[in-house]
PDB file of C-alpha atoms in Angstrom:
ATOM      1  CA  MET A   1      80.396  -4.129  30.093  1.00 39.00           C
ATOM      2  CA  ALA A   2      78.723  -4.839  33.409  1.00 41.00           C
ATOM      3  CA  LEU A   3      78.822  -8.535  34.302  1.00 42.00           C
ATOM      4  CA  VAL A   4      78.416  -7.892  38.003  1.00 39.00           C
ATOM      5  CA  ALA A   5      76.359  -8.636  41.092  1.00 40.00           C
ATOM      6  CA  ARG A   6      76.354  -7.847  44.805  1.00 36.00           C
ATOM      7  CA  ALA A   7      75.359  -9.169  48.173  1.00 36.00           C
ATOM      8  CA  PRO A   8      72.194  -7.603  49.696  1.00 39.00           C
ATOM      9  CA  ARG A   9      72.574  -4.370  51.697  1.00 38.00           C
ATOM     10  CA  ALA A  10      70.652  -4.386  54.958  1.00 36.00           C
ATOM     11  CA  SER A  11      69.732  -0.710  54.538  1.00 36.00           C
ATOM     12  CA  THR A  12      67.794  -1.154  51.314  1.00 38.00           C
ATOM     13  CA  LYS A  13      66.364  -4.649  50.980  1.00 42.00           C
ATOM     14  CA  LEU A  14      62.891  -5.450  52.210  1.00 39.00           C
ATOM     15  CA  ARG A  15      63.894  -8.689  53.917  1.00 39.00           C
ATOM     16  CA  SER A  16      66.706 -11.227  53.700  1.00 42.00           C
ATOM     17  CA  PHE A  17      66.809 -14.892  52.811  1.00 41.00           C
ATOM     18  CA  PRO A  18      67.401 -17.123  55.871  1.00 39.00           C
ATOM     19  CA  VAL A  19      70.630 -19.098  55.923  1.00 38.00           C
ATOM     20  CA  LEU A  20      70.217 -22.841  55.479  1.00 36.00           C
ATOM     21  CA  GLN A  21      73.041 -25.358  55.493  1.00 38.00           C
ATOM     22  CA  HIS A  22      71.733 -27.530  52.650  1.00 42.00           C
ATOM     23  CA  ARG A  23      69.517 -27.052  49.647  1.00 43.00           C
ATOM     24  CA  SER A  24      67.706 -29.314  47.250  1.00 48.00           C
ATOM     25  CA  ILE A  25      66.838 -28.541  43.661  1.00 50.00           C
ATOM     26  CA  SER A  26      63.164 -27.567  43.671  1.00 64.00           C
ATOM     27  CA  LEU A  27      62.508 -25.828  40.352  1.00 89.00           C
ATOM     28  CA  SER A  28      61.049 -28.403  37.997  1.00 88.00           C
ATOM     29  CA  SER A  29      59.469 -26.290  35.235  1.00 95.00           C
ATOM     30  CA  TYR A  30      61.007 -23.900  32.719  1.00 97.00           C
ATOM     31  CA  ILE A  31      58.646 -21.062  33.693  1.00 97.00           C
ATOM     32  CA  VAL A  32      58.674 -20.403  37.438  1.00 98.00           C
ATOM     33  CA  THR A  33      56.613 -18.127  39.662  1.00 97.00           C
ATOM     34  CA  PRO A  34      57.998 -15.509  42.079  1.00 98.00           C
ATOM     35  CA  LYS A  35      56.961 -17.688  45.023  1.00 97.00           C
ATOM     36  CA  GLN A  36      58.790 -20.721  43.607  1.00 96.00           C
ATOM     37  CA  LEU A  37      61.985 -18.723  43.079  1.00 97.00           C
ATOM     38  CA  HIS A  38      61.739 -17.123  46.518  1.00 96.00           C
ATOM     39  CA  GLU A  39      61.440 -20.537  48.184  1.00 95.00           C
ATOM     40  CA  ALA A  40      64.358 -21.914  46.160  1.00 94.00           C
ATOM     41  CA  LEU A  41      66.606 -18.969  47.044  1.00 94.00           C
ATOM     42  CA  LYS A  42      66.007 -19.574  50.748  1.00 91.00           C
ATOM     43  CA  LYS A  43      67.735 -22.945  50.323  1.00 87.00           C
ATOM     44  CA  ASN A  44      70.959 -21.530  48.914  1.00 85.00           C
ATOM     45  CA  VAL A  45      74.061 -22.128  51.018  1.00 70.00           C
ATOM     46  CA  GLN A  46      75.118 -18.619  52.067  1.00 62.00           C
ATOM     47  CA  SER A  47      78.888 -19.033  51.744  1.00 67.00           C
ATOM     48  CA  ARG A  48      81.375 -17.749  49.169  1.00 68.00           C
ATOM     49  CA  ILE A  49      83.522 -20.860  49.629  1.00 69.00           C
ATOM     50  CA  SER A  50      80.717 -23.405  49.244  1.00 71.00           C
ATOM     51  CA  THR A  51      80.907 -25.648  46.187  1.00 72.00           C
ATOM     52  CA  ALA A  52      77.239 -26.685  46.411  1.00 76.00           C
ATOM     53  CA  PRO A  53      75.040 -25.937  43.390  1.00 82.00           C
ATOM     54  CA  ARG A  54      73.104 -22.699  43.769  1.00 91.00           C
ATOM     55  CA  VAL A  55      70.019 -21.005  42.425  1.00 95.00           C
ATOM     56  CA  ILE A  56      71.222 -17.794  40.780  1.00 96.00           C
ATOM     57  CA  PRO A  57      68.856 -15.025  39.667  1.00 97.00           C
ATOM     58  CA  LEU A  58      70.159 -13.506  36.422  1.00 98.00           C
ATOM     59  CA  SER A  59      68.890 -10.116  35.347  1.00 98.00           C
ATOM     60  CA  ALA A  60      68.466  -9.683  31.589  1.00 98.00           C
ATOM     61  CA  ALA A  61      67.419  -6.027  31.919  1.00 98.00           C
ATOM     62  CA  TRP A  62      67.528  -4.453  28.455  1.00 97.00           C
ATOM     63  CA  PHE A  63      65.746  -1.660  26.608  1.00 96.00           C
ATOM     64  CA  MET A  64      65.452  -0.830  22.920  1.00 91.00           C
ATOM     65  CA  PRO A  65      68.149   1.487  21.488  1.00 87.00           C
ATOM     66  CA  ASN A  66      65.592   4.292  21.082  1.00 86.00           C
ATOM     67  CA  ASP A  67      64.635   4.042  24.785  1.00 92.00           C
ATOM     68  CA  GLU A  68      66.448   6.407  27.152  1.00 92.00           C
ATOM     69  CA  ARG A  69      66.453   3.803  29.920  1.00 96.00           C
ATOM     70  CA  ILE A  70      69.510   1.576  30.384  1.00 96.00           C
ATOM     71  CA  GLY A  71      69.511  -2.030  31.566  1.00 97.00           C
ATOM     72  CA  ILE A  72      72.316  -1.771  34.115  1.00 96.00           C
ATOM     73  CA  GLU A  73      70.719   1.309  35.688  1.00 97.00           C
ATOM     74  CA  SER A  74      67.409  -0.533  36.049  1.00 97.00           C
ATOM     75  CA  PHE A  75      69.322  -3.421  37.635  1.00 97.00           C
ATOM     76  CA  LYS A  76      70.978  -1.073  40.123  1.00 97.00           C
ATOM     77  CA  ALA A  77      67.682   0.602  40.992  1.00 97.00           C
ATOM     78  CA  LYS A  78      65.764  -2.580  41.811  1.00 97.00           C
ATOM     79  CA  ARG A  79      66.750  -6.233  41.640  1.00 97.00           C
ATOM     80  CA  ILE A  80      66.422  -9.621  43.303  1.00 97.00           C
ATOM     81  CA  PRO A  81      69.050 -10.060  46.052  1.00 95.00           C
ATOM     82  CA  THR A  82      72.155 -12.014  44.908  1.00 94.00           C
ATOM     83  CA  ALA A  83      71.249 -11.421  41.246  1.00 96.00           C
ATOM     84  CA  ARG A  84      73.897 -10.982  38.534  1.00 97.00           C
ATOM     85  CA  PHE A  85      73.541  -8.813  35.435  1.00 98.00           C
ATOM     86  CA  PHE A  86      73.750 -10.271  31.923  1.00 98.00           C
ATOM     87  CA  ASP A  87      74.606  -7.547  29.411  1.00 97.00           C
ATOM     88  CA  LEU A  88      72.720  -8.446  26.237  1.00 96.00           C
ATOM     89  CA  ASP A  89      74.592  -5.770  24.295  1.00 94.00           C
ATOM     90  CA  ASP A  90      77.957  -7.246  25.253  1.00 96.00           C
ATOM     91  CA  VAL A  91      77.503 -11.025  25.327  1.00 97.00           C
ATOM     92  CA  LYS A  92      77.123 -11.424  21.567  1.00 96.00           C
ATOM     93  CA  ASP A  93      79.099 -11.975  18.374  1.00 96.00           C
ATOM     94  CA  HIS A  94      81.144  -8.782  18.168  1.00 95.00           C
ATOM     95  CA  GLU A  95      82.277  -9.566  14.636  1.00 95.00           C
ATOM     96  CA  SER A  96      78.748  -9.709  13.265  1.00 95.00           C
ATOM     97  CA  ALA A  97      77.176  -6.730  11.533  1.00 93.00           C
ATOM     98  CA  TYR A  98      73.861  -7.596  13.187  1.00 94.00           C
ATOM     99  CA  PRO A  99      72.886  -6.954  16.822  1.00 91.00           C
ATOM    100  CA  HIS A 100      72.530  -9.697  19.423  1.00 92.00           C
ATOM    101  CA  MET A 101      73.790 -12.582  17.324  1.00 96.00           C
ATOM    102  CA  LEU A 102      74.847 -15.520  19.492  1.00 97.00           C
ATOM    103  CA  PRO A 103      78.353 -15.180  20.947  1.00 97.00           C
ATOM    104  CA  THR A 104      81.129 -17.611  20.133  1.00 97.00           C
ATOM    105  CA  ASN A 105      81.456 -20.703  22.316  1.00 97.00           C
ATOM    106  CA  GLU A 106      84.480 -19.118  23.980  1.00 97.00           C
ATOM    107  CA  GLY A 107      82.664 -15.809  24.409  1.00 97.00           C
ATOM    108  CA  PHE A 108      79.774 -17.499  26.180  1.00 98.00           C
ATOM    109  CA  ALA A 109      82.106 -19.393  28.523  1.00 98.00           C
ATOM    110  CA  GLN A 110      83.975 -16.152  29.304  1.00 98.00           C
ATOM    111  CA  ALA A 111      80.698 -14.412  30.146  1.00 98.00           C
ATOM    112  CA  MET A 112      79.694 -17.192  32.545  1.00 98.00           C
ATOM    113  CA  HIS A 113      83.187 -17.048  34.068  1.00 97.00           C
ATOM    114  CA  LYS A 114      82.860 -13.311  34.776  1.00 97.00           C
ATOM    115  CA  LEU A 115      79.327 -13.729  36.090  1.00 97.00           C
ATOM    116  CA  GLY A 116      80.569 -16.287  38.602  1.00 95.00           C
ATOM    117  CA  ILE A 117      78.204 -18.962  37.308  1.00 96.00           C
ATOM    118  CA  LYS A 118      79.159 -22.622  37.489  1.00 95.00           C
ATOM    119  CA  LYS A 119      77.927 -25.315  35.118  1.00 95.00           C
ATOM    120  CA  ASP A 120      75.896 -26.991  37.875  1.00 94.00           C
ATOM    121  CA  ASP A 121      74.223 -23.768  39.062  1.00 95.00           C
ATOM    122  CA  GLU A 122      70.489 -23.424  38.498  1.00 96.00           C
ATOM    123  CA  VAL A 123      69.916 -20.113  36.706  1.00 97.00           C
ATOM    124  CA  VAL A 124      66.637 -18.188  36.767  1.00 98.00           C
ATOM    125  CA  VAL A 125      66.545 -15.381  34.221  1.00 98.00           C
ATOM    126  CA  TYR A 126      64.281 -12.387  34.741  1.00 98.00           C
ATOM    127  CA  ASP A 127      63.310  -9.060  33.160  1.00 97.00           C
ATOM    128  CA  THR A 128      62.683  -5.544  34.425  1.00 98.00           C
ATOM    129  CA  GLU A 129      59.709  -4.364  36.439  1.00 98.00           C
ATOM    130  CA  GLU A 130      59.217  -1.618  33.843  1.00 97.00           C
ATOM    131  CA  LEU A 131      58.679  -3.879  30.807  1.00 98.00           C
ATOM    132  CA  GLY A 132      57.724  -7.265  32.190  1.00 98.00           C
ATOM    133  CA  ILE A 133      58.589 -10.225  29.947  1.00 98.00           C
ATOM    134  CA  PHE A 134      60.803  -8.895  27.153  1.00 98.00           C
ATOM    135  CA  SER A 135      64.507  -9.747  26.962  1.00 98.00           C
ATOM    136  CA  ALA A 136      64.837 -12.515  29.576  1.00 98.00           C
ATOM    137  CA  PRO A 137      63.581 -15.245  27.204  1.00 98.00           C
ATOM    138  CA  ARG A 138      66.419 -14.406  24.791  1.00 98.00           C
ATOM    139  CA  VAL A 139      69.024 -14.783  27.548  1.00 98.00           C
ATOM    140  CA  ALA A 140      67.444 -18.001  28.853  1.00 98.00           C
ATOM    141  CA  TRP A 141      67.333 -19.357  25.288  1.00 98.00           C
ATOM    142  CA  THR A 142      71.024 -18.461  24.853  1.00 98.00           C
ATOM    143  CA  LEU A 143      71.925 -20.444  27.969  1.00 98.00           C
ATOM    144  CA  ARG A 144      69.943 -23.393  26.637  1.00 98.00           C
ATOM    145  CA  VAL A 145      71.579 -23.141  23.197  1.00 98.00           C
ATOM    146  CA  TYR A 146      74.961 -23.508  24.906  1.00 98.00           C
ATOM    147  CA  GLY A 147      73.788 -26.457  26.956  1.00 97.00           C
ATOM    148  CA  HIS A 148      73.556 -25.004  30.451  1.00 97.00           C
ATOM    149  CA  PRO A 149      71.731 -27.847  32.224  1.00 95.00           C
ATOM    150  CA  LYS A 150      69.314 -25.972  34.495  1.00 96.00           C
ATOM    151  CA  VAL A 151      67.727 -22.804  33.121  1.00 98.00           C
ATOM    152  CA  HIS A 152      64.427 -21.185  34.072  1.00 98.00           C
ATOM    153  CA  LEU A 153      62.415 -18.033  33.337  1.00 98.00           C
ATOM    154  CA  LEU A 154      60.800 -15.977  36.086  1.00 98.00           C
ATOM    155  CA  ASN A 155      57.171 -15.095  35.344  1.00 97.00           C
ATOM    156  CA  ASN A 156      57.915 -12.273  36.235  1.00 97.00           C
ATOM    157  CA  PHE A 157      59.820  -9.555  38.110  1.00 98.00           C
ATOM    158  CA  ARG A 158      56.877  -7.133  38.036  1.00 98.00           C
ATOM    159  CA  LEU A 159      54.870  -9.704  40.000  1.00 98.00           C
ATOM    160  CA  TRP A 160      57.866 -10.320  42.295  1.00 98.00           C
ATOM    161  CA  VAL A 161      57.787  -6.633  43.255  1.00 98.00           C
ATOM    162  CA  ARG A 162      54.001  -6.495  43.567  1.00 98.00           C
ATOM    163  CA  GLU A 163      54.029  -9.517  45.872  1.00 98.00           C
ATOM    164  CA  GLY A 164      56.399  -7.729  48.241  1.00 98.00           C
ATOM    165  CA  LEU A 165      59.269 -10.184  47.853  1.00 98.00           C
ATOM    166  CA  PRO A 166      62.844  -9.151  48.729  1.00 97.00           C
ATOM    167  CA  ILE A 167      64.506  -6.485  46.625  1.00 96.00           C
ATOM    168  CA  ASP A 168      67.914  -4.861  46.660  1.00 96.00           C
ATOM    169  CA  ASP A 169      69.374  -1.750  45.085  1.00 96.00           C
ATOM    170  CA  GLY A 170      72.540   0.291  44.821  1.00 95.00           C
ATOM    171  CA  GLU A 171      75.956  -0.250  43.314  1.00 90.00           C
ATOM    172  CA  PRO A 172      76.724  -3.940  42.743  1.00 84.00           C
ATOM    173  CA  GLU A 173      79.643  -5.751  44.288  1.00 81.00           C
ATOM    174  CA  SER A 174      81.919  -8.079  42.354  1.00 87.00           C
ATOM    175  CA  VAL A 175      81.411 -11.840  42.446  1.00 92.00           C
ATOM    176  CA  ALA A 176      83.954 -14.631  42.635  1.00 91.00           C
ATOM    177  CA  GLU A 177      84.775 -15.684  39.095  1.00 94.00           C
ATOM    178  CA  THR A 178      84.417 -19.343  38.165  1.00 94.00           C
ATOM    179  CA  THR A 179      85.839 -21.771  35.646  1.00 95.00           C
ATOM    180  CA  TYR A 180      83.178 -22.463  33.050  1.00 97.00           C
ATOM    181  CA  PRO A 181      83.946 -25.086  30.394  1.00 97.00           C
ATOM    182  CA  VAL A 182      83.755 -23.974  26.762  1.00 97.00           C
ATOM    183  CA  PRO A 183      80.457 -25.447  25.551  1.00 97.00           C
ATOM    184  CA  SER A 184      79.250 -26.743  22.227  1.00 95.00           C
ATOM    185  CA  ILE A 185      76.283 -25.087  20.571  1.00 95.00           C
ATOM    186  CA  HIS A 186      73.011 -26.941  20.029  1.00 95.00           C
ATOM    187  CA  PRO A 187      72.485 -26.213  16.311  1.00 94.00           C
ATOM    188  CA  ASP A 188      69.025 -27.784  16.320  1.00 95.00           C
ATOM    189  CA  MET A 189      67.718 -24.774  18.280  1.00 97.00           C
ATOM    190  CA  VAL A 190      69.016 -22.125  15.869  1.00 98.00           C
ATOM    191  CA  VAL A 191      68.139 -21.162  12.295  1.00 97.00           C
ATOM    192  CA  LYS A 192      70.638 -19.304  10.116  1.00 97.00           C
ATOM    193  CA  PHE A 193      70.152 -17.043   7.103  1.00 97.00           C
ATOM    194  CA  ALA A 194      70.920 -19.632   4.413  1.00 97.00           C
ATOM    195  CA  GLU A 195      68.188 -21.967   5.636  1.00 97.00           C
ATOM    196  CA  MET A 196      65.709 -19.111   6.013  1.00 97.00           C
ATOM    197  CA  LYS A 197      66.438 -17.987   2.454  1.00 97.00           C
ATOM    198  CA  THR A 198      65.739 -21.488   1.156  1.00 96.00           C
ATOM    199  CA  ILE A 199      62.480 -21.588   3.108  1.00 96.00           C
ATOM    200  CA  GLY A 200      61.536 -18.206   1.640  1.00 96.00           C
ATOM    201  CA  TYR A 201      62.212 -19.278  -1.942  1.00 95.00           C
ATOM    202  CA  ASP A 202      60.419 -22.603  -1.426  1.00 95.00           C
ATOM    203  CA  TYR A 203      57.281 -21.070   0.047  1.00 93.00           C
ATOM    204  CA  GLY A 204      54.240 -22.179  -1.913  1.00 89.00           C
ATOM    205  CA  LYS A 205      56.109 -24.690  -4.056  1.00 91.00           C
ATOM    206  CA  GLU A 206      54.682 -28.164  -4.371  1.00 84.00           C
ATOM    207  CA  GLY A 207      56.521 -30.667  -2.190  1.00 80.00           C
ATOM    208  CA  ALA A 208      58.289 -28.044  -0.055  1.00 82.00           C
ATOM    209  CA  GLU A 209      58.514 -28.706   3.671  1.00 82.00           C
ATOM    210  CA  GLU A 210      55.729 -26.884   5.482  1.00 90.00           C
ATOM    211  CA  VAL A 211      57.813 -24.800   7.870  1.00 95.00           C
ATOM    212  CA  GLN A 212      55.867 -22.109   9.730  1.00 97.00           C
ATOM    213  CA  VAL A 213      57.461 -18.731  10.449  1.00 98.00           C
ATOM    214  CA  LEU A 214      56.002 -16.812  13.399  1.00 98.00           C
ATOM    215  CA  ASP A 215      56.977 -13.107  13.543  1.00 98.00           C
ATOM    216  CA  ALA A 216      56.857 -11.299  16.910  1.00 98.00           C
ATOM    217  CA  ARG A 217      57.052  -7.738  15.532  1.00 98.00           C
ATOM    218  CA  SER A 218      54.135  -5.303  15.497  1.00 98.00           C
ATOM    219  CA  LYS A 219      51.445  -5.636  12.836  1.00 98.00           C
ATOM    220  CA  GLY A 220      52.523  -2.403  11.144  1.00 98.00           C
ATOM    221  CA  ARG A 221      56.144  -3.453  10.818  1.00 98.00           C
ATOM    222  CA  TRP A 222      55.104  -6.899   9.572  1.00 98.00           C
ATOM    223  CA  GLU A 223      52.726  -5.412   6.997  1.00 98.00           C
ATOM    224  CA  GLY A 224      55.320  -2.881   5.868  1.00 97.00           C
ATOM    225  CA  THR A 225      53.178   0.124   6.770  1.00 97.00           C
ATOM    226  CA  ASP A 226      55.249   1.209   9.802  1.00 97.00           C
ATOM    227  CA  PRO A 227      58.997   1.874   9.728  1.00 94.00           C
ATOM    228  CA  GLU A 228      61.574  -0.292  11.420  1.00 94.00           C
ATOM    229  CA  PRO A 229      63.245   1.296  14.467  1.00 90.00           C
ATOM    230  CA  ARG A 230      66.623   0.949  12.762  1.00 89.00           C
ATOM    231  CA  ALA A 231      67.273   3.646  10.192  1.00 87.00           C
ATOM    232  CA  GLY A 232      67.428   2.540   6.566  1.00 89.00           C
ATOM    233  CA  LEU A 233      65.924  -0.900   7.199  1.00 94.00           C
ATOM    234  CA  ARG A 234      62.900  -1.792   5.088  1.00 95.00           C
ATOM    235  CA  SER A 235      59.841  -3.178   6.880  1.00 97.00           C
ATOM    236  CA  GLY A 236      57.646  -6.047   5.684  1.00 97.00           C
ATOM    237  CA  HIS A 237      57.750  -9.796   6.209  1.00 98.00           C
ATOM    238  CA  MET A 238      59.175 -13.063   4.937  1.00 97.00           C
ATOM    239  CA  PRO A 239      57.149 -15.107   2.433  1.00 96.00           C
ATOM    240  CA  GLY A 240      54.518 -17.188   4.207  1.00 95.00           C
ATOM    241  CA  SER A 241      55.203 -15.812   7.682  1.00 97.00           C
ATOM    242  CA  THR A 242      52.440 -15.239  10.232  1.00 98.00           C
ATOM    243  CA  ASN A 243      52.305 -12.218  12.512  1.00 98.00           C
ATOM    244  CA  LEU A 244      51.920 -12.716  16.265  1.00 98.00           C
ATOM    245  CA  PRO A 245      53.062  -9.603  18.176  1.00 98.00           C
ATOM    246  CA  PHE A 246      54.764 -10.864  21.330  1.00 98.00           C
ATOM    247  CA  GLN A 247      52.484  -8.742  23.534  1.00 98.00           C
ATOM    248  CA  GLU A 248      49.606 -11.078  22.635  1.00 98.00           C
ATOM    249  CA  VAL A 249      51.116 -13.923  24.669  1.00 98.00           C
ATOM    250  CA  LEU A 250      51.404 -11.696  27.766  1.00 98.00           C
ATOM    251  CA  HIS A 251      48.875 -10.481  30.324  1.00 98.00           C
ATOM    252  CA  PRO A 252      48.021  -6.841  29.476  1.00 98.00           C
ATOM    253  CA  ASP A 253      48.628  -5.595  33.030  1.00 98.00           C
ATOM    254  CA  THR A 254      51.300  -7.806  34.580  1.00 98.00           C
ATOM    255  CA  LYS A 255      53.176  -8.477  31.305  1.00 98.00           C
ATOM    256  CA  ALA A 256      53.651 -12.048  32.512  1.00 98.00           C
ATOM    257  CA  PHE A 257      53.033 -15.046  30.268  1.00 98.00           C
ATOM    258  CA  LEU A 258      49.412 -16.066  29.918  1.00 98.00           C
ATOM    259  CA  PRO A 259      48.472 -19.429  31.478  1.00 98.00           C
ATOM    260  CA  PRO A 260      49.212 -22.433  29.219  1.00 98.00           C
ATOM    261  CA  ASP A 261      45.569 -23.036  28.249  1.00 98.00           C
ATOM    262  CA  GLU A 262      45.145 -19.390  27.175  1.00 98.00           C
ATOM    263  CA  LEU A 263      48.431 -19.507  25.265  1.00 98.00           C
ATOM    264  CA  ARG A 264      47.269 -22.567  23.369  1.00 98.00           C
ATOM    265  CA  ARG A 265      44.124 -20.742  22.282  1.00 97.00           C
ATOM    266  CA  VAL A 266      46.205 -17.806  21.019  1.00 98.00           C
ATOM    267  CA  LEU A 267      48.665 -20.074  19.214  1.00 98.00           C
ATOM    268  CA  GLU A 268      46.051 -22.350  17.663  1.00 96.00           C
ATOM    269  CA  GLY A 269      44.769 -19.390  15.686  1.00 90.00           C
ATOM    270  CA  LYS A 270      48.210 -18.817  14.190  1.00 96.00           C
ATOM    271  CA  VAL A 271      50.176 -22.041  13.721  1.00 97.00           C
ATOM    272  CA  ASP A 272      49.801 -25.818  13.549  1.00 97.00           C
ATOM    273  CA  PRO A 273      51.567 -27.689  16.386  1.00 97.00           C
ATOM    274  CA  LYS A 274      52.135 -30.661  14.068  1.00 96.00           C
ATOM    275  CA  LYS A 275      54.407 -28.668  11.755  1.00 96.00           C
ATOM    276  CA  PRO A 276      57.852 -27.107  12.483  1.00 97.00           C
ATOM    277  CA  ILE A 277      57.786 -23.554  13.833  1.00 98.00           C
ATOM    278  CA  ILE A 278      60.512 -20.904  13.487  1.00 98.00           C
ATOM    279  CA  THR A 279      60.147 -17.701  15.511  1.00 98.00           C
ATOM    280  CA  THR A 280      61.596 -14.395  14.381  1.00 98.00           C
ATOM    281  CA  CYS A 281      61.382 -10.685  15.253  1.00 98.00           C
ATOM    282  CA  GLY A 282      63.580  -7.604  14.786  1.00 97.00           C
ATOM    283  CA  THR A 283      66.911  -8.776  16.218  1.00 96.00           C
ATOM    284  CA  GLY A 284      66.138 -12.165  17.789  1.00 97.00           C
ATOM    285  CA  VAL A 285      65.086 -10.868  21.214  1.00 97.00           C
ATOM    286  CA  THR A 286      61.285 -11.087  21.217  1.00 98.00           C
ATOM    287  CA  ALA A 287      61.411 -14.117  18.900  1.00 98.00           C
ATOM    288  CA  ALA A 288      62.545 -15.876  22.064  1.00 98.00           C
ATOM    289  CA  VAL A 289      59.404 -14.615  23.850  1.00 98.00           C
ATOM    290  CA  LEU A 290      57.313 -16.563  21.353  1.00 98.00           C
ATOM    291  CA  GLU A 291      59.631 -19.577  21.674  1.00 98.00           C
ATOM    292  CA  ALA A 292      59.142 -19.488  25.447  1.00 98.00           C
ATOM    293  CA  ALA A 293      55.372 -19.175  25.003  1.00 98.00           C
ATOM    294  CA  LEU A 294      55.398 -22.275  22.779  1.00 98.00           C
ATOM    295  CA  HIS A 295      57.421 -24.033  25.491  1.00 97.00           C
ATOM    296  CA  HIS A 296      55.068 -22.899  28.275  1.00 98.00           C
ATOM    297  CA  ALA A 297      52.012 -24.026  26.313  1.00 98.00           C
ATOM    298  CA  ASP A 298      53.689 -27.338  25.356  1.00 97.00           C
ATOM    299  CA  PHE A 299      52.728 -26.462  21.799  1.00 98.00           C
ATOM    300  CA  GLY A 300      54.384 -28.798  19.326  1.00 95.00           C
ATOM    301  CA  PRO A 301      57.439 -31.037  19.816  1.00 96.00           C
ATOM    302  CA  PRO A 302      60.455 -29.194  21.318  1.00 95.00           C
ATOM    303  CA  GLU A 303      62.671 -30.318  18.427  1.00 95.00           C
ATOM    304  CA  ASP A 304      60.310 -28.542  16.002  1.00 96.00           C
ATOM    305  CA  ARG A 305      60.634 -25.134  17.703  1.00 97.00           C
ATOM    306  CA  ARG A 306      63.560 -22.942  16.638  1.00 98.00           C
ATOM    307  CA  VAL A 307      64.640 -19.285  16.614  1.00 98.00           C
ATOM    308  CA  TYR A 308      65.993 -17.377  13.621  1.00 98.00           C
ATOM    309  CA  ASP A 309      69.013 -15.744  15.264  1.00 97.00           C
ATOM    310  CA  GLY A 310      69.509 -12.843  12.832  1.00 97.00           C
ATOM    311  CA  SER A 311      65.775 -12.178  12.450  1.00 98.00           C
ATOM    312  CA  TRP A 312      64.441  -9.246  10.406  1.00 98.00           C
ATOM    313  CA  THR A 313      67.533  -7.046  10.736  1.00 97.00           C
ATOM    314  CA  GLU A 314      69.689  -9.663   9.021  1.00 98.00           C
ATOM    315  CA  TRP A 315      66.959 -10.659   6.561  1.00 98.00           C
ATOM    316  CA  ALA A 316      66.146  -7.162   5.308  1.00 97.00           C
ATOM    317  CA  SER A 317      69.851  -6.310   5.141  1.00 96.00           C
ATOM    318  CA  ARG A 318      70.878  -9.356   3.111  1.00 97.00           C
ATOM    319  CA  VAL A 319      68.107 -10.282   0.691  1.00 96.00           C
ATOM    320  CA  SER A 320      68.172  -8.670  -2.734  1.00 93.00           C
ATOM    321  CA  PRO A 321      65.543  -5.962  -3.408  1.00 89.00           C
ATOM    322  CA  THR A 322      64.581  -7.878  -6.550  1.00 93.00           C
ATOM    323  CA  SER A 323      64.317 -11.293  -4.858  1.00 95.00           C
ATOM    324  CA  ASN A 324      60.668 -10.883  -3.820  1.00 95.00           C
ATOM    325  CA  LEU A 325      61.685 -12.134  -0.369  1.00 97.00           C
ATOM    326  CA  ILE A 326      60.281  -9.070   1.355  1.00 97.00           C
ATOM    327  CA  ARG A 327      56.509  -9.000   1.241  1.00 97.00           C
ATOM    328  CA  THR A 328      54.079  -6.321   2.386  1.00 95.00           C
ATOM    329  CA  LYS A 329      50.477  -6.679   3.557  1.00 87.00           C
TER     330      LYS A 329
END
C-alpha cells in the first residue's frame, strides 16, 4: 500500500507555490480547472504545525489490471506538488469478492488518517496525465459517500501539465498522520445488488418505477460481442440499460470533461433528467465518470443520481444464467 506524499524538491519542480500566512476557501464548484487549483494552492499555509484548513491535491492514479503501468509509479514520475496518493486497489472492502467495493467506515477513516487528511481539508482529486479523466471520479465519489465536506475534481492533470503549472517527481516523503473521525455512509448515493436485481426483474412491467441504468462500458462489452477484461466473466448488459461509453463525455484530445452544455446534449440522447439514473460499468470506477458528468451538466436532481457499487463484475458473477438478467444486443 502506498498512502504517501512528499514536499516539493527544488531540483525537479518547475516552480514553487509562494508562502502566504492565511488562506481563504476559493473552490466553489465540484469540477475545478488547473488555474483554479493552482491559485488555491498558493493560499495554503506552508507549515507542518498549522491547524488551518488546507487544499490538498489527491492523486487517484490507477490503471486497468491488464495495463503494465502502475498508479504509484505514475505518481512518482509526475505529480502536483504536495499531492498525496490514494491507492484504489487498497482502500476498498478487502472481504468482498469483487474489486473496488467501498471500504468499511473504519477502513475509510484509517485511509484518511494515513494520508494525513483532516475532515476540514479541501480535497481536489486528480488523474494521470497518461489517461486523463478515469479513476479520479471514483475516488472523489468515495469521499462524498463518506461525507467529506469539501471534495472537488480537477479537470484535469493532462491540462495542468500542458499549461506549464508546477510539477514534482521522485520518491515521496511521509506526511504527518491525522485523526479522522469514523464517518457514516450516505446510502442514498449507492445502489447494491439486491436493489439492482429487483430493477432488472421489474423492467418492462406495468407500474414499475422507471429507473434508468446508464452503462459506461464499451459498446462491444455492453452488446455482449466483446469479452470482458476479467477472465470467465460473461459480457452483455442489464435489462433496460442504456450504453454510454465514458469516453463520450470527455474531450477526445485532452480527456477532460466536456463543457456542461455539450454534456447535456450527449446525455439528452440517452436518459431523461426527470427520472432516476443509476450509473454502472465494469467495477464501479468509470460509472463514477458518468456520475460526475451528470453532476457537471447539472442533469437531473442530485438525489436521483446514484452509482451501482458492484457494477458488471458483481452482476455477471451473481445472477443466475437462467434468470434472463443478462441481455445481449
